[in-house]
């Protein structure tokens, strides 16, 4: 069964550094998403991306965050200057269209020191 | 911002019996609801969904019920199996793209 793959599984970064989280969505999917889950809290929406532009973003997704689809297969989340509170599990998801369920990857655990 | 609430953090059920997981929501604009299952160190796995125009959707052992007037949905698993032990998340969506998740209910199915 096709799946969303995320790399790396764990990323440790010094505060203030830039970090890029990578995702390969399911190949025929057109809608891409990032979510995060801070330890002990609920999964929170960050951003959705369709047709090479952001279609929706949450309050969390401020100017420190950006997304990109650099080629036909990858979807990335960049955090420009990481803060301690960015430590979380980041999940990438994709869907064939807006009405279809979103399918999630296994996540990247981001630890900011 | 607790638009989706799962008030039971955990549930224990015997193998073969019914598991009922509950979810309440506050936003009447939600039009699509989903249940996800999550094992440790894995991402959420889609289980079943329901549109707000329906009140029931069934897929094998899993049935989701939606009560719009009570702003309540539930997931029934019959019969429960030990492999069903996981954290179950309820999620809801309005007209946009974002899924709003509950905090999850940890289900333990004992032999």
PDB file of C-alpha atoms in Angstrom:
ATOM      1  CA  UNK A   1       0.000   0.000   0.000  1.00  0.00           C
ATOM      2  CA  UNK A   2       1.400   3.435  -0.911  1.00  0.00           C
ATOM      3  CA  UNK A   3       2.597   5.470   2.026  1.00  0.00           C
ATOM      4  CA  UNK A   4       3.917   8.867   2.993  1.00  0.00           C
ATOM      5  CA  UNK A   5       7.597   8.742   3.928  1.00  0.00           C
ATOM      6  CA  UNK A   6       9.392  11.262   6.119  1.00  0.00           C
ATOM      7  CA  UNK A   7      13.081  11.841   6.727  1.00  0.00           C
ATOM      8  CA  UNK A   8      14.868  12.017   9.045  1.00  0.00           C
ATOM      9  CA  UNK A   9      13.014  10.126  11.752  1.00  0.00           C
ATOM     10  CA  UNK A  10      14.796  12.197  14.411  1.00  0.00           C
ATOM     11  CA  UNK A  11      16.481  15.577  14.024  1.00  0.00           C
ATOM     12  CA  UNK A  12      18.475  17.290  16.763  1.00  0.00           C
ATOM     13  CA  UNK A  13      19.285  20.956  16.162  1.00  0.00           C
ATOM     14  CA  UNK A  14      20.749  23.830  18.123  1.00  0.00           C
ATOM     15  CA  UNK A  15      18.395  26.709  18.907  1.00  0.00           C
ATOM     16  CA  UNK A  16      18.599  29.405  16.250  1.00  0.00           C
ATOM     17  CA  UNK A  17      19.629  27.024  13.502  1.00  0.00           C
ATOM     18  CA  UNK A  18      17.630  26.339  10.368  1.00  0.00           C
ATOM     19  CA  UNK A  19      16.086  22.928   9.890  1.00  0.00           C
ATOM     20  CA  UNK A  20      14.458  21.273   6.883  1.00  0.00           C
ATOM     21  CA  UNK A  21      12.090  18.360   7.302  1.00  0.00           C
ATOM     22  CA  UNK A  22      11.459  16.236   4.250  1.00  0.00           C
ATOM     23  CA  UNK A  23       8.472  14.298   3.053  1.00  0.00           C
ATOM     24  CA  UNK A  24       7.622  12.192   0.033  1.00  0.00           C
ATOM     25  CA  UNK A  25       3.824  12.192  -0.318  1.00  0.00           C
ATOM     26  CA  UNK A  26       1.876   9.380  -1.973  1.00  0.00           C
ATOM     27  CA  UNK A  27       2.651   9.651  -5.672  1.00  0.00           C
ATOM     28  CA  UNK A  28      -0.772  10.469  -7.133  1.00  0.00           C
ATOM     29  CA  UNK A  29      -1.793  12.814  -4.339  1.00  0.00           C
ATOM     30  CA  UNK A  30      -2.148  16.503  -5.039  1.00  0.00           C
ATOM     31  CA  UNK A  31      -2.772  17.984  -1.585  1.00  0.00           C
ATOM     32  CA  UNK A  32      -0.024  18.137   1.031  1.00  0.00           C
ATOM     33  CA  UNK A  33      -0.081  19.045   4.701  1.00  0.00           C
ATOM     34  CA  UNK A  34       2.120  19.530   7.734  1.00  0.00           C
ATOM     35  CA  UNK A  35       0.973  18.961  11.296  1.00  0.00           C
ATOM     36  CA  UNK A  36       2.833  18.904  14.566  1.00  0.00           C
ATOM     37  CA  UNK A  37       2.307  17.299  17.954  1.00  0.00           C
ATOM     38  CA  UNK A  38       4.055  18.715  20.977  1.00  0.00           C
ATOM     39  CA  UNK A  39       4.620  16.045  23.638  1.00  0.00           C
ATOM     40  CA  UNK A  40       1.452  15.478  25.628  1.00  0.00           C
ATOM     41  CA  UNK A  41      -0.667  17.698  23.413  1.00  0.00           C
ATOM     42  CA  UNK A  42      -2.979  17.170  20.461  1.00  0.00           C
ATOM     43  CA  UNK A  43      -1.998  17.031  16.812  1.00  0.00           C
ATOM     44  CA  UNK A  44      -2.139  20.588  15.395  1.00  0.00           C
ATOM     45  CA  UNK A  45      -2.521  21.726  11.798  1.00  0.00           C
ATOM     46  CA  UNK A  46       0.252  23.893  10.383  1.00  0.00           C
ATOM     47  CA  UNK A  47      -0.281  24.305   6.654  1.00  0.00           C
ATOM     48  CA  UNK A  48      -1.833  22.856   3.531  1.00  0.00           C
ATOM     49  CA  UNK A  49      -0.353  23.118   0.032  1.00  0.00           C
ATOM     50  CA  UNK A  50      -1.940  22.645  -3.364  1.00  0.00           C
ATOM     51  CA  UNK A  51      -0.962  23.599  -6.881  1.00  0.00           C
ATOM     52  CA  UNK A  52       2.347  25.008  -5.682  1.00  0.00           C
ATOM     53  CA  UNK A  53       0.888  27.412  -3.213  1.00  0.00           C
ATOM     54  CA  UNK A  54      -0.298  27.512   0.383  1.00  0.00           C
ATOM     55  CA  UNK A  55      -4.041  26.938   0.525  1.00  0.00           C
ATOM     56  CA  UNK A  56      -4.483  27.333   4.267  1.00  0.00           C
ATOM     57  CA  UNK A  57      -2.259  27.975   7.276  1.00  0.00           C
ATOM     58  CA  UNK A  58      -2.724  28.181  11.011  1.00  0.00           C
ATOM     59  CA  UNK A  59      -1.592  30.829  13.480  1.00  0.00           C
ATOM     60  CA  UNK A  60       1.358  28.605  14.343  1.00  0.00           C
ATOM     61  CA  UNK A  61       2.691  28.870  10.786  1.00  0.00           C
ATOM     62  CA  UNK A  62       4.382  32.240  11.124  1.00  0.00           C
ATOM     63  CA  UNK A  63       7.201  33.835   9.121  1.00  0.00           C
ATOM     64  CA  UNK A  64       9.706  31.379  10.576  1.00  0.00           C
ATOM     65  CA  UNK A  65       8.052  28.560   8.654  1.00  0.00           C
ATOM     66  CA  UNK A  66       7.989  27.896   4.941  1.00  0.00           C
ATOM     67  CA  UNK A  67       7.031  25.013   2.686  1.00  0.00           C
ATOM     68  CA  UNK A  68       8.228  24.020  -0.720  1.00  0.00           C
ATOM     69  CA  UNK A  69       7.726  21.358  -3.334  1.00  0.00           C
ATOM     70  CA  UNK A  70      11.175  21.506  -4.907  1.00  0.00           C
ATOM     71  CA  UNK A  71      10.537  18.713  -7.400  1.00  0.00           C
ATOM     72  CA  UNK A  72       7.836  16.269  -8.432  1.00  0.00           C
ATOM     73  CA  UNK A  73       8.156  14.052  -5.386  1.00  0.00           C
ATOM     74  CA  UNK A  74       9.386  15.938  -2.302  1.00  0.00           C
ATOM     75  CA  UNK A  75       7.556  18.304   0.033  1.00  0.00           C
ATOM     76  CA  UNK A  76       9.587  20.153   2.642  1.00  0.00           C
ATOM     77  CA  UNK A  77       8.989  22.172   5.792  1.00  0.00           C
ATOM     78  CA  UNK A  78      11.674  24.704   6.717  1.00  0.00           C
ATOM     79  CA  UNK A  79      11.998  26.393  10.079  1.00  0.00           C
ATOM     80  CA  UNK A  80      14.343  29.342   9.671  1.00  0.00           C
ATOM     81  CA  UNK A  81      15.528  30.015  13.211  1.00  0.00           C
ATOM     82  CA  UNK A  82      14.439  27.278  15.563  1.00  0.00           C
ATOM     83  CA  UNK A  83      13.207  27.925  19.082  1.00  0.00           C
ATOM     84  CA  UNK A  84      12.996  25.559  22.041  1.00  0.00           C
ATOM     85  CA  UNK A  85       9.204  25.474  21.677  1.00  0.00           C
ATOM     86  CA  UNK A  86       9.542  24.093  18.129  1.00  0.00           C
ATOM     87  CA  UNK A  87      10.463  20.758  19.671  1.00  0.00           C
ATOM     88  CA  UNK A  88       7.704  18.400  18.566  1.00  0.00           C
ATOM     89  CA  UNK A  89       6.796  15.518  16.299  1.00  0.00           C
ATOM     90  CA  UNK A  90       6.133  16.854  12.818  1.00  0.00           C
ATOM     91  CA  UNK A  91       3.801  14.872  10.577  1.00  0.00           C
ATOM     92  CA  UNK A  92       3.464  15.204   6.837  1.00  0.00           C
ATOM     93  CA  UNK A  93       0.216  14.109   5.187  1.00  0.00           C
ATOM     94  CA  UNK A  94      -1.209  13.945   1.691  1.00  0.00           C
ATOM     95  CA  UNK A  95      -4.557  13.373   0.049  1.00  0.00           C
ATOM     96  CA  UNK A  96      -5.753  12.770  -3.493  1.00  0.00           C
ATOM     97  CA  UNK A  97      -8.226  15.633  -3.248  1.00  0.00           C
ATOM     98  CA  UNK A  98      -9.749  17.772  -0.518  1.00  0.00           C
ATOM     99  CA  UNK A  99     -12.642  15.365   0.065  1.00  0.00           C
ATOM    100  CA  UNK A 100     -10.459  12.286   0.534  1.00  0.00           C
ATOM    101  CA  UNK A 101      -8.917  11.334   3.899  1.00  0.00           C
ATOM    102  CA  UNK A 102      -5.452  12.616   4.652  1.00  0.00           C
ATOM    103  CA  UNK A 103      -2.778   9.937   4.966  1.00  0.00           C
ATOM    104  CA  UNK A 104       0.051  10.535   7.390  1.00  0.00           C
ATOM    105  CA  UNK A 105       3.718   9.662   7.500  1.00  0.00           C
ATOM    106  CA  UNK A 106       5.423   8.311  10.625  1.00  0.00           C
ATOM    107  CA  UNK A 107       6.730  11.734  11.567  1.00  0.00           C
ATOM    108  CA  UNK A 108      10.037  13.449  12.300  1.00  0.00           C
ATOM    109  CA  UNK A 109      10.871  14.036  15.934  1.00  0.00           C
ATOM    110  CA  UNK A 110      12.501  17.468  16.136  1.00  0.00           C
ATOM    111  CA  UNK A 111      14.514  18.188  19.258  1.00  0.00           C
ATOM    112  CA  UNK A 112      15.812  21.741  19.764  1.00  0.00           C
ATOM    113  CA  UNK A 113      18.685  22.100  22.226  1.00  0.00           C
TER     114      UNK A 113
ATOM    115  CA  UNK B   1      -8.961  25.797  21.433  1.00  0.00           C
ATOM    116  CA  UNK B   2     -10.802  22.567  22.278  1.00  0.00           C
ATOM    117  CA  UNK B   3     -13.147  22.296  19.322  1.00  0.00           C
ATOM    118  CA  UNK B   4     -12.841  18.513  19.333  1.00  0.00           C
ATOM    119  CA  UNK B   5     -12.885  16.730  22.657  1.00  0.00           C
ATOM    120  CA  UNK B   6     -12.219  13.159  23.607  1.00  0.00           C
ATOM    121  CA  UNK B   7     -13.034  13.091  27.280  1.00  0.00           C
ATOM    122  CA  UNK B   8     -11.852   9.569  28.017  1.00  0.00           C
ATOM    123  CA  UNK B   9      -8.061   9.380  27.960  1.00  0.00           C
ATOM    124  CA  UNK B  10      -8.130   5.603  28.184  1.00  0.00           C
ATOM    125  CA  UNK B  11     -10.409   2.608  27.761  1.00  0.00           C
ATOM    126  CA  UNK B  12      -9.896  -1.070  28.534  1.00  0.00           C
ATOM    127  CA  UNK B  13     -12.019  -3.751  26.845  1.00  0.00           C
ATOM    128  CA  UNK B  14     -11.908  -7.522  26.771  1.00  0.00           C
ATOM    129  CA  UNK B  15     -11.139  -9.271  23.517  1.00  0.00           C
ATOM    130  CA  UNK B  16     -14.316 -10.101  21.595  1.00  0.00           C
ATOM    131  CA  UNK B  17     -16.376  -7.372  23.244  1.00  0.00           C
ATOM    132  CA  UNK B  18     -17.429  -4.028  21.780  1.00  0.00           C
ATOM    133  CA  UNK B  19     -15.191  -0.978  22.117  1.00  0.00           C
ATOM    134  CA  UNK B  20     -16.961   2.379  22.042  1.00  0.00           C
ATOM    135  CA  UNK B  21     -14.868   5.494  21.681  1.00  0.00           C
ATOM    136  CA  UNK B  22     -16.547   8.859  22.010  1.00  0.00           C
ATOM    137  CA  UNK B  23     -15.889  12.315  20.640  1.00  0.00           C
ATOM    138  CA  UNK B  24     -17.664  15.639  21.109  1.00  0.00           C
ATOM    139  CA  UNK B  25     -17.263  18.787  19.071  1.00  0.00           C
ATOM    140  CA  UNK B  26     -18.294  22.385  19.523  1.00  0.00           C
ATOM    141  CA  UNK B  27     -18.141  23.850  16.022  1.00  0.00           C
ATOM    142  CA  UNK B  28     -21.378  23.301  14.104  1.00  0.00           C
ATOM    143  CA  UNK B  29     -19.568  24.210  10.867  1.00  0.00           C
ATOM    144  CA  UNK B  30     -17.666  20.920  10.847  1.00  0.00           C
ATOM    145  CA  UNK B  31     -18.840  18.876   7.850  1.00  0.00           C
ATOM    146  CA  UNK B  32     -16.506  15.891   7.783  1.00  0.00           C
ATOM    147  CA  UNK B  33     -15.298  13.665  10.588  1.00  0.00           C
ATOM    148  CA  UNK B  34     -12.576  11.049  10.692  1.00  0.00           C
ATOM    149  CA  UNK B  35     -11.121   8.491  13.064  1.00  0.00           C
ATOM    150  CA  UNK B  36      -7.430   7.687  13.057  1.00  0.00           C
ATOM    151  CA  UNK B  37      -5.524   4.978  14.911  1.00  0.00           C
ATOM    152  CA  UNK B  38      -1.985   5.512  16.089  1.00  0.00           C
ATOM    153  CA  UNK B  39       0.619   3.037  17.282  1.00  0.00           C
ATOM    154  CA  UNK B  40       3.747   4.242  19.132  1.00  0.00           C
ATOM    155  CA  UNK B  41       6.459   5.606  16.825  1.00  0.00           C
ATOM    156  CA  UNK B  42       4.078   5.633  13.863  1.00  0.00           C
ATOM    157  CA  UNK B  43       1.908   8.277  12.278  1.00  0.00           C
ATOM    158  CA  UNK B  44      -1.884   8.342  12.502  1.00  0.00           C
ATOM    159  CA  UNK B  45      -3.504   5.739  10.250  1.00  0.00           C
ATOM    160  CA  UNK B  46      -6.868   6.553   8.716  1.00  0.00           C
ATOM    161  CA  UNK B  47      -9.655   4.222   9.861  1.00  0.00           C
ATOM    162  CA  UNK B  48     -13.042   5.517   8.838  1.00  0.00           C
ATOM    163  CA  UNK B  49     -14.817   8.776   8.065  1.00  0.00           C
ATOM    164  CA  UNK B  50     -18.306  10.205   7.895  1.00  0.00           C
ATOM    165  CA  UNK B  51     -19.808  13.193   6.180  1.00  0.00           C
ATOM    166  CA  UNK B  52     -22.212  15.433   8.085  1.00  0.00           C
ATOM    167  CA  UNK B  53     -25.024  14.420   5.712  1.00  0.00           C
ATOM    168  CA  UNK B  54     -24.920  10.877   7.107  1.00  0.00           C
ATOM    169  CA  UNK B  55     -25.469   9.495  10.572  1.00  0.00           C
ATOM    170  CA  UNK B  56     -23.713   6.155  10.202  1.00  0.00           C
ATOM    171  CA  UNK B  57     -20.874   4.652   8.234  1.00  0.00           C
ATOM    172  CA  UNK B  58     -19.669   1.075   8.496  1.00  0.00           C
ATOM    173  CA  UNK B  59     -16.481  -0.625   7.356  1.00  0.00           C
ATOM    174  CA  UNK B  60     -15.966  -4.171   8.531  1.00  0.00           C
ATOM    175  CA  UNK B  61     -15.587  -4.212  12.303  1.00  0.00           C
ATOM    176  CA  UNK B  62     -15.627  -0.407  12.496  1.00  0.00           C
ATOM    177  CA  UNK B  63     -18.756   1.745  12.586  1.00  0.00           C
ATOM    178  CA  UNK B  64     -18.910   5.480  13.129  1.00  0.00           C
ATOM    179  CA  UNK B  65     -22.102   7.138  14.349  1.00  0.00           C
ATOM    180  CA  UNK B  66     -22.755  10.858  14.067  1.00  0.00           C
ATOM    181  CA  UNK B  67     -25.345  12.708  16.136  1.00  0.00           C
ATOM    182  CA  UNK B  68     -25.323  16.265  14.796  1.00  0.00           C
ATOM    183  CA  UNK B  69     -27.888  17.627  17.230  1.00  0.00           C
ATOM    184  CA  UNK B  70     -25.728  16.470  20.152  1.00  0.00           C
ATOM    185  CA  UNK B  71     -22.478  17.323  18.321  1.00  0.00           C
ATOM    186  CA  UNK B  72     -21.265  13.855  19.160  1.00  0.00           C
ATOM    187  CA  UNK B  73     -19.707  10.997  17.278  1.00  0.00           C
ATOM    188  CA  UNK B  74     -18.629   7.564  18.333  1.00  0.00           C
ATOM    189  CA  UNK B  75     -16.534   4.747  16.944  1.00  0.00           C
ATOM    190  CA  UNK B  76     -17.662   1.176  17.579  1.00  0.00           C
ATOM    191  CA  UNK B  77     -15.254  -1.714  17.144  1.00  0.00           C
ATOM    192  CA  UNK B  78     -16.898  -5.129  17.123  1.00  0.00           C
ATOM    193  CA  UNK B  79     -15.442  -7.560  17.987  1.00  0.00           C
ATOM    194  CA  UNK B  80     -12.406  -5.976  19.610  1.00  0.00           C
ATOM    195  CA  UNK B  81      -9.048  -7.664  19.037  1.00  0.00           C
ATOM    196  CA  UNK B  82      -5.723  -7.271  20.866  1.00  0.00           C
ATOM    197  CA  UNK B  83      -4.247  -5.706  17.702  1.00  0.00           C
ATOM    198  CA  UNK B  84      -6.743  -2.877  18.075  1.00  0.00           C
ATOM    199  CA  UNK B  85      -4.816  -1.641  21.123  1.00  0.00           C
ATOM    200  CA  UNK B  86      -3.657   1.833  20.094  1.00  0.00           C
ATOM    201  CA  UNK B  87      -4.459   5.508  20.539  1.00  0.00           C
ATOM    202  CA  UNK B  88      -7.572   6.580  18.636  1.00  0.00           C
ATOM    203  CA  UNK B  89      -7.954  10.153  17.445  1.00  0.00           C
ATOM    204  CA  UNK B  90     -11.143  11.831  16.385  1.00  0.00           C
ATOM    205  CA  UNK B  91     -10.717  14.635  13.822  1.00  0.00           C
ATOM    206  CA  UNK B  92     -13.074  17.110  12.211  1.00  0.00           C
ATOM    207  CA  UNK B  93     -12.893  19.492   9.290  1.00  0.00           C
ATOM    208  CA  UNK B  94     -14.809  22.596   8.230  1.00  0.00           C
ATOM    209  CA  UNK B  95     -14.892  23.976   4.711  1.00  0.00           C
ATOM    210  CA  UNK B  96     -11.114  24.308   4.459  1.00  0.00           C
ATOM    211  CA  UNK B  97      -8.302  21.816   4.655  1.00  0.00           C
ATOM    212  CA  UNK B  98      -7.250  21.702   8.301  1.00  0.00           C
ATOM    213  CA  UNK B  99      -8.131  18.732  10.452  1.00  0.00           C
ATOM    214  CA  UNK B 100      -8.898  19.545  14.083  1.00  0.00           C
ATOM    215  CA  UNK B 101      -7.863  16.671  16.303  1.00  0.00           C
ATOM    216  CA  UNK B 102      -8.954  15.532  19.719  1.00  0.00           C
ATOM    217  CA  UNK B 103      -6.346  14.537  22.299  1.00  0.00           C
ATOM    218  CA  UNK B 104      -6.929  10.852  21.713  1.00  0.00           C
ATOM    219  CA  UNK B 105      -8.179   7.849  23.664  1.00  0.00           C
ATOM    220  CA  UNK B 106      -5.819   5.003  24.454  1.00  0.00           C
ATOM    221  CA  UNK B 107      -7.592   1.674  23.889  1.00  0.00           C
ATOM    222  CA  UNK B 108      -6.310  -1.491  25.494  1.00  0.00           C
ATOM    223  CA  UNK B 109      -7.874  -4.764  24.388  1.00  0.00           C
ATOM    224  CA  UNK B 110      -7.046  -7.547  26.830  1.00  0.00           C
ATOM    225  CA  UNK B 111      -7.097 -11.256  25.954  1.00  0.00           C
TER     226      UNK B 111
END
